[in-house]
Coordinates of C-alpha atoms in Angstrom, one line a residue:
X1 CA 99.2 98.1 75.5
X2 CA 102.4 96.0 75.5
X3 CA 105.8 97.3 76.6
X4 CA 109.2 96.1 77.7
X5 CA 108.9 98.1 80.9
X6 CA 106.3 100.1 82.9
X7 CA 107.4 102.9 85.2
X8 CA 104.7 103.9 87.7
X9 CA 105.3 107.6 88.7
X10 CA 107.1 110.4 87.0
X11 CA 108.9 112.2 89.9
X12 CA 112.6 112.2 90.8
X13 CA 113.1 108.4 90.5
X14 CA 110.4 107.8 87.9
X15 CA 112.1 110.2 85.5
X16 CA 115.4 108.5 86.1
X17 CA 113.9 105.0 85.5
X18 CA 112.4 106.2 82.2
X19 CA 115.7 107.8 81.1
X20 CA 117.8 104.8 81.9
X21 CA 115.5 102.1 80.5
X22 CA 114.7 104.0 77.3
X23 CA 118.4 104.8 76.7
X24 CA 119.1 101.0 77.0
X25 CA 116.6 100.4 74.1
X26 CA 113.5 99.3 76.0
X27 CA 110.0 100.4 75.0
X28 CA 108.8 102.1 78.2
X29 CA 105.4 103.2 79.4
X30 CA 105.4 105.9 82.2
X31 CA 102.1 106.3 84.0
X32 CA 101.5 109.4 86.1
X33 CA 98.4 109.8 88.2
X34 CA 98.4 113.6 87.9
X35 CA 98.0 116.1 85.1
X36 CA 100.5 116.9 82.4
X37 CA 102.7 119.9 83.0
X38 CA 104.9 121.0 80.0
X39 CA 108.4 122.3 80.7
X40 CA 108.4 126.1 80.3
X41 CA 104.6 126.4 80.6
X42 CA 104.5 127.1 84.4
X43 CA 101.5 129.3 84.7
X44 CA 102.5 131.4 87.7
X45 CA 106.3 131.4 87.3
X46 CA 106.8 135.0 86.2
X47 CA 103.7 136.6 87.8
X48 CA 104.0 139.5 90.2
X49 CA 101.8 139.7 93.3
X50 CA 99.4 142.2 91.8
X51 CA 98.6 139.7 89.0
X52 CA 97.4 137.2 91.5
X53 CA 93.8 137.3 92.9
X54 CA 95.0 137.1 96.5
X55 CA 98.4 138.8 95.9
X56 CA 100.2 135.5 96.4
X57 CA 98.7 134.7 99.7
X58 CA 95.9 132.5 98.4
X59 CA 92.3 131.8 99.4
X60 CA 92.4 130.9 103.0
X61 CA 88.9 129.5 103.0
X62 CA 89.7 127.3 100.1
X63 CA 92.9 126.0 101.7
X64 CA 91.1 125.2 104.9
X65 CA 88.5 123.1 103.0
X66 CA 90.6 121.4 100.4
X67 CA 94.3 121.8 101.2
X68 CA 94.5 121.5 105.0
X69 CA 97.6 119.3 104.9
X70 CA 99.4 120.7 101.8
X71 CA 99.0 124.3 103.1
X72 CA 101.5 123.3 105.9
X73 CA 104.3 123.0 103.3
X74 CA 106.5 126.1 103.3
X75 CA 106.5 126.0 99.5
X76 CA 102.7 126.1 99.3
X77 CA 101.2 129.4 98.3
X78 CA 98.9 130.9 95.6
X79 CA 101.7 130.7 93.0
X80 CA 102.4 127.0 93.6
X81 CA 99.1 125.5 94.8
X82 CA 98.6 123.8 91.4
X83 CA 101.8 121.8 92.1
X84 CA 100.3 120.2 95.2
X85 CA 97.5 117.7 95.7
X86 CA 93.9 118.6 96.7
X87 CA 93.6 116.8 100.0
X88 CA 89.8 116.5 99.7
X89 CA 90.2 114.6 96.4
X90 CA 93.1 112.5 97.6
X91 CA 92.3 111.2 101.1
X92 CA 94.3 109.1 103.5
X93 CA 93.8 108.2 107.1
X94 CA 95.8 108.3 110.3
X95 CA 95.6 105.3 112.6
X96 CA 94.0 106.0 116.0
X97 CA 96.4 108.0 118.2
X98 CA 98.7 108.7 115.2
X99 CA 99.4 111.9 113.3
X100 CA 101.3 112.2 110.0
X101 CA 101.1 115.1 107.5
X102 CA 101.6 113.6 104.1
X103 CA 102.8 116.3 101.8
X104 CA 102.3 115.4 98.1
X105 CA 102.6 116.6 94.5
X106 CA 100.6 114.7 91.9
X107 CA 101.4 115.9 88.4
X108 CA 103.9 115.0 85.6
X109 CA 107.2 115.5 87.4
X110 CA 105.8 114.9 90.8
X111 CA 107.7 116.4 93.6
X112 CA 110.7 117.1 91.3
X113 CA 108.9 120.4 90.7
X114 CA 108.6 121.3 94.4
X115 CA 111.5 119.5 96.2
X116 CA 114.1 121.4 98.2
X117 CA 116.9 120.2 95.9
X118 CA 119.4 119.4 98.7
X119 CA 121.6 116.7 97.3
X120 CA 123.9 114.8 99.7
X121 CA 125.7 111.5 99.4
X122 CA 125.3 108.9 102.2
X123 CA 128.4 107.4 103.7
X124 CA 129.2 104.0 105.3
X125 CA 128.3 105.6 108.7
X126 CA 124.7 105.5 107.3
X127 CA 124.8 102.2 105.5
X128 CA 126.2 100.3 108.6
X129 CA 123.9 102.1 111.2
X130 CA 121.3 99.3 111.4
X131 CA 123.9 96.6 111.8
X132 CA 125.9 98.5 114.4
X133 CA 123.0 99.3 116.8
X134 CA 120.7 96.4 116.0
X135 CA 117.7 98.4 114.8
X136 CA 116.1 97.5 111.6
X137 CA 117.8 95.2 109.1
X138 CA 121.3 95.6 107.6
X139 CA 121.6 97.2 104.3
X140 CA 122.8 94.8 101.6
X141 CA 125.0 97.5 100.1
X142 CA 127.7 99.9 101.2
X143 CA 129.0 103.2 99.9
X144 CA 131.4 101.7 97.4
X145 CA 128.4 100.0 95.7
X146 CA 126.7 103.3 95.1
X147 CA 129.7 105.7 94.6
X148 CA 129.8 105.4 90.8
X149 CA 126.1 105.9 90.5
X150 CA 126.3 109.0 92.7
X151 CA 128.9 110.2 90.2
X152 CA 126.5 109.6 87.2
X153 CA 123.5 111.3 88.8
X154 CA 125.4 114.4 90.0
X155 CA 127.1 115.0 86.7
X156 CA 123.7 114.7 84.8
X157 CA 121.4 116.7 87.1
X158 CA 124.0 119.4 88.0
X159 CA 124.8 119.8 91.7
X160 CA 126.6 122.8 93.0
X161 CA 128.6 122.4 96.2
X162 CA 131.9 122.8 98.0
X163 CA 134.3 119.8 98.6
X164 CA 135.1 119.4 102.3
X165 CA 136.8 116.0 102.5
X166 CA 134.4 114.7 105.2
X167 CA 134.1 110.9 105.5
X168 CA 130.5 111.3 106.9
X169 CA 129.4 113.5 104.0
X170 CA 131.4 112.4 100.9
X171 CA 132.3 114.9 98.2
X172 CA 130.8 114.6 94.8
X173 CA 131.0 115.7 91.2
X174 CA 130.2 119.4 92.0
X175 CA 129.7 122.5 89.9
X176 CA 131.1 125.6 91.6
X177 CA 129.6 126.3 95.0
X178 CA 127.3 129.2 95.7
X179 CA 128.8 131.7 98.2
X180 CA 128.3 131.9 101.9
X181 CA 127.2 135.3 103.1
X182 CA 129.2 137.3 105.6
X183 CA 127.5 135.9 108.8
X184 CA 127.7 132.3 107.5
X185 CA 131.4 132.8 106.7
X186 CA 132.0 134.1 110.2
X187 CA 130.0 131.2 111.8
X188 CA 131.9 128.7 109.7
X189 CA 135.2 129.9 110.9
X190 CA 134.1 130.1 114.6
X191 CA 132.5 126.6 114.6
X192 CA 135.5 125.0 112.9
X193 CA 138.0 126.7 115.4
X194 CA 136.0 126.0 118.5
X195 CA 134.5 122.6 117.8
X196 CA 136.2 121.1 114.7
X197 CA 132.8 120.9 113.0
X198 CA 132.1 121.8 109.4
X199 CA 129.5 124.4 108.2
X200 CA 129.3 124.5 104.4
X201 CA 127.0 125.8 101.8
X202 CA 124.1 123.5 101.0
X203 CA 124.8 121.1 98.1
X204 CA 121.9 121.8 95.8
X205 CA 120.6 120.7 92.4
X206 CA 120.7 124.3 91.2
X207 CA 123.3 124.7 88.5
X208 CA 125.9 127.4 88.6
X209 CA 127.2 126.4 85.1
X210 CA 124.8 126.2 82.2
X211 CA 124.3 123.1 80.0
X212 CA 123.3 124.8 76.7
X213 CA 123.3 121.5 74.8
X214 CA 120.5 120.4 77.1
X215 CA 118.7 123.7 77.1
X216 CA 119.5 124.4 80.7
X217 CA 120.7 127.7 82.1
X218 CA 122.6 128.5 85.3
X219 CA 120.5 129.5 88.3
X220 CA 119.0 133.0 88.2
X221 CA 119.0 133.3 92.0
X222 CA 115.3 134.0 92.2
X223 CA 114.5 131.3 94.9
X224 CA 111.0 130.7 93.5
X225 CA 111.8 127.2 92.4
X226 CA 108.5 125.5 93.4
X227 CA 106.7 127.6 90.8
X228 CA 108.7 125.7 88.1
X229 CA 111.8 126.9 86.3
X230 CA 111.7 127.6 82.6
X231 CA 115.4 128.2 82.7
X232 CA 115.9 124.5 83.6
X233 CA 118.3 125.7 86.2
X234 CA 117.3 123.2 88.8
X235 CA 116.8 119.5 88.3
X236 CA 113.3 118.3 87.6
X237 CA 111.9 115.5 85.5
X238 CA 110.7 118.1 83.0
X239 CA 114.0 119.9 82.6
X240 CA 116.3 116.9 82.6
X241 CA 115.4 113.2 82.6
X242 CA 112.1 113.4 80.6
X243 CA 113.7 115.2 77.6
X244 CA 116.4 112.6 77.6
X245 CA 113.9 109.7 77.7
X246 CA 111.7 111.3 75.0
X247 CA 114.7 111.8 72.7
X248 CA 115.1 108.0 72.4
X249 CA 111.7 107.6 70.8
X250 CA 111.1 104.7 73.2
X251 CA 108.9 106.5 75.7
X252 CA 105.1 106.6 76.0
X253 CA 103.6 108.9 78.7
X254 CA 100.1 108.5 80.1
X255 CA 98.9 111.1 82.6
X256 CA 95.7 111.4 84.7
X257 CA 95.9 107.6 85.4
X258 CA 96.0 106.1 88.9
X259 CA 97.5 102.6 89.0
X260 CA 95.3 100.6 91.3
X261 CA 97.1 97.2 91.1
X262 CA 100.0 95.4 89.7
X263 CA 98.9 92.1 88.1
X264 CA 100.7 88.9 89.1
X265 CA 100.8 85.5 87.4
X266 CA 101.3 82.8 90.0
X267 CA 102.2 80.2 87.3
X268 CA 105.2 82.1 86.1
X269 CA 105.9 84.0 89.4
X270 CA 106.1 87.2 87.4
X271 CA 104.2 90.5 87.3
X272 CA 102.6 90.9 83.9
X273 CA 101.5 94.5 84.0
X274 CA 99.3 97.1 85.7
X275 CA 95.6 98.1 85.9
X276 CA 94.8 101.8 86.1
X277 CA 91.9 104.2 86.5
X278 CA 91.5 107.3 84.3
X279 CA 90.9 110.2 86.8
X280 CA 89.0 112.3 84.3
X281 CA 86.2 109.9 83.4
X282 CA 86.6 106.9 85.8
X283 CA 87.2 104.4 83.0
X284 CA 89.7 101.6 83.6
X285 CA 92.5 100.3 81.5
X286 CA 95.5 97.9 81.6
X287 CA 99.0 97.6 80.2
X288 CA 101.4 94.7 80.1
X289 CA 105.2 94.6 80.3
X290 CA 108.2 92.3 80.9
X291 CA 109.3 94.3 83.9
X292 CA 107.6 96.8 86.3
X293 CA 109.3 99.7 88.2
X294 CA 107.4 101.3 91.0
X295 CA 108.4 104.9 91.5
X296 CA 105.1 106.4 92.7
X297 CA 106.7 107.8 95.9
X298 CA 107.5 105.7 99.0
X299 CA 104.1 105.5 100.5
X300 CA 102.2 105.3 97.2
X301 CA 104.4 102.4 96.1
X302 CA 103.7 100.5 99.3
X303 CA 100.0 101.3 99.0
X304 CA 100.1 99.8 95.5
X305 CA 101.8 96.7 96.7
X306 CA 99.4 96.2 99.5
X307 CA 96.4 96.7 97.2
X308 CA 97.8 94.2 94.7
X309 CA 97.0 91.3 97.0
X310 CA 95.7 88.2 95.3
X311 CA 94.8 84.6 96.1
X312 CA 98.5 83.7 95.7
X313 CA 99.7 86.7 97.8
X314 CA 96.8 87.6 100.1
X315 CA 98.9 90.0 102.3
X316 CA 100.1 92.1 99.4
X317 CA 102.3 91.6 96.4
X318 CA 105.9 90.6 97.3
X319 CA 105.1 90.3 101.0
X320 CA 106.0 86.7 101.9
X321 CA 108.2 88.3 104.6
X322 CA 105.4 90.2 106.2
X323 CA 107.7 93.2 106.2
X324 CA 105.8 95.2 103.6
X325 CA 104.5 98.4 105.1
X326 CA 106.6 98.3 108.2
X327 CA 109.5 100.5 109.4
X328 CA 108.4 103.7 107.6
X329 CA 110.5 106.8 108.6
X330 CA 110.7 110.5 108.3
X331 CA 113.5 112.7 109.7
X332 CA 112.8 114.1 113.2
X333 CA 113.2 117.8 112.6
X334 CA 113.0 120.9 114.7
X335 CA 114.1 124.6 114.8
X336 CA 117.0 124.1 117.1
X337 CA 118.0 127.8 117.4
X338 CA 117.6 131.3 116.2
X339 CA 120.4 133.7 117.0
X340 CA 120.8 137.4 116.3
X341 CA 124.0 138.9 114.8
X342 CA 123.5 142.7 115.0
X343 CA 127.2 143.3 114.6
X344 CA 126.9 142.6 110.9
X345 CA 124.0 145.0 110.2
X346 CA 126.2 147.2 108.1
X347 CA 126.5 144.4 105.5
X348 CA 123.9 142.9 103.2
X349 CA 123.6 140.6 100.2
X350 CA 122.2 140.7 96.7
X351 CA 119.9 138.2 95.1
X352 CA 118.1 135.2 96.5
X353 CA 120.3 132.2 96.9
X354 CA 118.2 129.1 96.5
X355 CA 120.0 127.1 99.2
X356 CA 121.1 127.5 102.8
X357 CA 123.9 126.0 104.8
X358 CA 124.5 122.6 106.3
X359 CA 126.4 121.6 109.5
X360 CA 127.6 118.1 108.8
X361 CA 126.9 115.3 111.2
X362 CA 129.5 114.9 114.0
X363 CA 127.8 112.7 116.6
X364 CA 128.1 108.9 116.9
X365 CA 130.6 108.3 114.2
X366 CA 133.7 106.3 115.2
X367 CA 132.6 106.3 118.8
X368 CA 129.2 106.5 120.4
X369 CA 129.0 110.0 122.0
X370 CA 125.3 110.7 121.7
X371 CA 123.3 111.4 124.9
X372 CA 120.7 108.7 124.8
X373 CA 120.9 108.1 121.0
X374 CA 123.2 106.1 118.7
X375 CA 122.4 107.8 115.3
X376 CA 123.3 111.1 113.8
X377 CA 121.9 114.6 113.3
X378 CA 122.9 117.5 111.1
X379 CA 121.6 121.0 110.7
X380 CA 120.3 123.1 107.8
X381 CA 119.5 126.7 107.8
X382 CA 121.4 129.9 107.2
X383 CA 121.8 133.6 108.0
X384 CA 119.3 136.1 106.6
X385 CA 117.8 139.5 106.9
X386 CA 114.2 140.5 106.7
X387 CA 113.3 142.4 103.5
X388 CA 110.4 144.5 102.3
X389 CA 108.0 141.7 103.0
X390 CA 108.3 142.5 106.7
X391 CA 106.1 145.5 106.0
X392 CA 103.0 143.3 106.0
X393 CA 103.5 142.9 109.8
X394 CA 104.3 146.6 110.5
X395 CA 102.3 149.7 110.8
X396 CA 102.8 152.3 108.2
X397 CA 101.6 153.6 104.8
X398 CA 102.9 155.4 101.8
X399 CA 106.4 156.8 101.1
X400 CA 107.6 156.7 104.7
X401 CA 106.9 152.9 104.9
X402 CA 108.5 152.2 101.6
X403 CA 111.6 154.2 102.5
X404 CA 111.9 152.3 105.8
X405 CA 111.6 149.0 104.1
X406 CA 114.5 149.7 101.8
X407 CA 116.8 149.1 104.7
X408 CA 117.3 145.4 105.4
X409 CA 116.5 144.1 108.9
X410 CA 118.8 142.6 111.5
X411 CA 120.8 139.6 110.7
X412 CA 119.7 136.4 112.3
X413 CA 120.9 132.8 111.9
X414 CA 118.7 129.8 112.0
X415 CA 119.7 126.1 112.5
X416 CA 117.2 123.4 111.9
X417 CA 118.1 119.9 113.1
X418 CA 117.4 116.8 111.1
X419 CA 117.9 113.6 113.1
X420 CA 118.1 110.0 112.0
X421 CA 114.8 108.2 112.5
X422 CA 115.2 104.7 114.0
X423 CA 113.3 102.0 111.9
X424 CA 110.5 100.5 114.0
X425 CA 107.9 97.9 113.1
X426 CA 105.3 100.0 114.9
X427 CA 105.6 102.7 112.3
X428 CA 103.7 101.3 109.4
X429 CA 101.4 101.5 106.5
X430 CA 98.3 99.4 105.9
X431 CA 95.0 99.5 103.9
X432 CA 92.2 101.3 105.8
X433 CA 89.7 98.6 106.6
X434 CA 86.7 100.8 105.9
X435 CA 87.5 104.0 103.9
X436 CA 88.0 104.1 100.2
X437 CA 88.7 107.0 97.7
X438 CA 86.4 108.2 95.0
X439 CA 87.4 105.3 92.7
X440 CA 86.7 102.6 95.4
X441 CA 90.4 102.1 96.1
X442 CA 91.1 101.5 99.8
X443 CA 92.7 104.5 101.5
X444 CA 96.2 104.2 102.9
X445 CA 96.3 104.3 106.7
X446 CA 99.5 105.7 108.4
X447 CA 100.6 104.8 111.9
X448 CA 103.7 106.8 113.0
X449 CA 105.3 108.3 116.1
X450 CA 108.8 109.4 117.0
X451 CA 110.5 107.6 119.9
X452 CA 112.9 108.3 122.7
X453 CA 116.0 108.1 120.5
X454 CA 114.8 110.9 118.2
X455 CA 113.7 113.0 121.3
X456 CA 117.2 112.6 122.8
X457 CA 118.9 113.5 119.6
X458 CA 116.9 116.7 119.2
X459 CA 117.5 117.7 122.8
X460 CA 121.2 117.4 122.3
X461 CA 120.9 119.2 118.9
X462 CA 119.2 122.1 120.6
X463 CA 122.0 122.5 123.2
X464 CA 124.8 122.0 120.6
X465 CA 123.2 124.6 118.2
X466 CA 123.0 127.3 121.0
X467 CA 126.6 126.6 122.0
X468 CA 127.8 127.0 118.4
X469 CA 125.9 130.3 117.9
X470 CA 127.2 131.7 121.2
X471 CA 130.7 130.8 120.2
X472 CA 130.2 132.7 116.9
X473 CA 129.1 135.8 118.8
X474 CA 125.3 135.4 118.3
X475 CA 122.6 136.1 120.8
X476 CA 120.3 133.1 121.1
X477 CA 116.6 134.2 121.3
X478 CA 114.9 130.8 121.0
X479 CA 115.2 127.1 120.2
X480 CA 113.2 123.9 120.3
X481 CA 113.9 120.2 121.1
X482 CA 110.5 118.9 120.1
X483 CA 110.1 117.1 116.7
X484 CA 107.6 118.4 114.2
X485 CA 104.7 116.2 113.2
X486 CA 105.7 113.2 111.2
X487 CA 105.9 114.1 107.5
X488 CA 106.9 117.7 108.0
X489 CA 110.5 116.9 106.9
X490 CA 109.0 115.7 103.7
X491 CA 111.4 112.8 103.7
X492 CA 109.0 109.9 104.2
X493 CA 110.7 106.6 103.3
X494 CA 110.7 102.9 104.0
X495 CA 107.9 100.3 103.9
X496 CA 109.5 98.0 101.3
X497 CA 113.0 97.9 102.6
X498 CA 116.2 96.3 101.1
X499 CA 117.9 93.5 102.9
X500 CA 120.0 90.4 102.6
X501 CA 117.3 88.0 103.9
X502 CA 114.0 87.5 102.1
X503 CA 112.5 86.6 105.5
X504 CA 113.0 90.1 106.9
X505 CA 113.0 92.4 103.9
X506 CA 111.1 93.0 100.7
X507 CA 113.9 93.9 98.2
X508 CA 117.4 92.7 97.5
X509 CA 120.5 94.7 96.8
X510 CA 119.3 95.5 93.3
X511 CA 116.0 97.0 94.5
X512 CA 114.4 93.9 93.1
X513 CA 111.6 92.1 94.9
X514 CA 112.8 88.9 96.6
X515 CA 109.5 87.2 95.8
X516 CA 108.9 88.5 92.2
X517 CA 112.0 88.7 90.0
X518 CA 110.7 91.2 87.4
X519 CA 109.4 93.7 90.0
X520 CA 111.6 96.6 91.1
X521 CA 110.9 99.4 93.7
X522 CA 113.4 102.2 93.4
X523 CA 111.8 105.2 95.2
X524 CA 112.0 106.0 98.9
X525 CA 110.1 102.8 99.8
X526 CA 113.3 100.8 99.5
X527 CA 115.2 102.6 102.2
X528 CA 116.3 100.5 105.2
X529 CA 117.3 103.5 107.3
X530 CA 117.0 107.2 107.1
X531 CA 120.4 108.7 107.8
X532 CA 120.2 112.4 108.8
X533 CA 120.8 114.0 105.3
X534 CA 118.3 114.4 102.5
X535 CA 117.7 111.2 100.7
X536 CA 116.7 112.2 97.1
X537 CA 120.2 111.9 95.6
X538 CA 120.4 108.4 97.1
X539 CA 117.0 107.4 95.6
X540 CA 118.3 108.5 92.1
X541 CA 121.6 106.7 92.4
X542 CA 119.8 103.5 93.5
X543 CA 117.4 103.9 90.6
X544 CA 120.1 104.2 88.0
X545 CA 121.9 101.2 89.5
X546 CA 118.7 99.1 89.5
X547 CA 117.9 100.0 85.9
X548 CA 121.4 98.8 84.8
X549 CA 120.9 95.5 86.7
X550 CA 117.4 95.0 85.3
X551 CA 118.5 95.5 81.7
X552 CA 121.3 93.0 82.1
X553 CA 118.8 90.5 83.6
X554 CA 116.4 91.0 80.8
X555 CA 119.1 90.5 78.2
X556 CA 120.3 87.4 79.9
X557 CA 116.8 85.9 80.2
X558 CA 116.8 85.9 84.0
X559 CA 113.6 87.9 84.3

């Protein structure tokens, strides 16, 4: 099969690459390793608990055998288990002494069906962090380079949020914001008055205004997004970018196909296509193209580059620098505080808002004021009451229990810290020297640990969170300063970072491989630092920008 472009992966960035390249007139092949899922045909979306074999809780024995990592994801349950990988069939290894929980979704749409939808712009505080403190390599771009692409992405996917005028968390092209509840409004006011910090509603790719021309409704406030949304109210590949790409007539989609290698021609110094394995029958196939985009997810794209080693590039494709696989990151995250607010128990809410709140970064901006760390942290969380589900943990039966559970529980507010992860060469990916998967492909081995900077940031975040809750009149009942296991923020990134210098980075400012001009990597692998806010919006903006650059290079005969 011959195409103008091949896109490996169909998730958040793969969908964007397919959309942008097909709309530019290119014939595009999108290859997805997982099964096809058709928009609107989400098998468990509308089911009630009594329609599920395990009432939504799932088969604990099955999960222990085949989903021991994926079951740790808070979105994983009996309704959604089909949107997560089977760990037994998709093995990876941890390096000795290392622990990383790799949470994955392999199907058409990838993790765009299961992501948390939090959509935040990065600022120059983030893009200059490496240069300022000397960790990692300097980004070859700044906020101004990406701002118009943030505009493009936000307007297309639909992001609801409140403008706040913060330089560290730039405003975007927002749909009307969802409302803060009564406790959050109170905390927002107290935190601003006492500390000058900003608590705002989470900026989320859940629409509050419909796009009828695109078949997308406003959010129904069900907060069951990971089941799939037939309303198209949140951004996913199925609801948004895939229909746009298909409408051009230029897209071919192949599912159930694992790309095992990108083929490289040493004579022309170009990639010429990919080789893949059909996961249903084990047969192998190939496709060729003028340009290849890797969008398989940060670690999978690095895995693919490492496995695409050849006589000309024995250490992995596009790895003359030796940087490939190094400086992987995930946000250091912990439950910083839970505080009770019984004074608001006479108030309640209606509906299930599918986003929380964020307290924007305020440390280490214009001056270094972090205690033992030079990067930032922010908080996500919100105020909530227990509902009828609390009954599964209480004694009772019949009408008396049901009557009691009609009354909402006490208000509590949760703040979870997300701290910037310092890029380190010791945190890396490599091919397992012994283990392979069922198709004979070497397994990916992960080596990862948080360091003293992340520990210090979370310690300060715990103290700050308690201080803010007390100032708002809350009673703090617990808090932690210990990071969760690597991977639990589900923001893995890095391994094929951008940079100015081909000697210290894998990609240039266009997400283009320094060593191979017609190879682009536009998922999380390209990230040179982690910031402290969710990265998906930045991945999408970088992808749209890279596609524009690649099309121009193709038309000019440069690649």
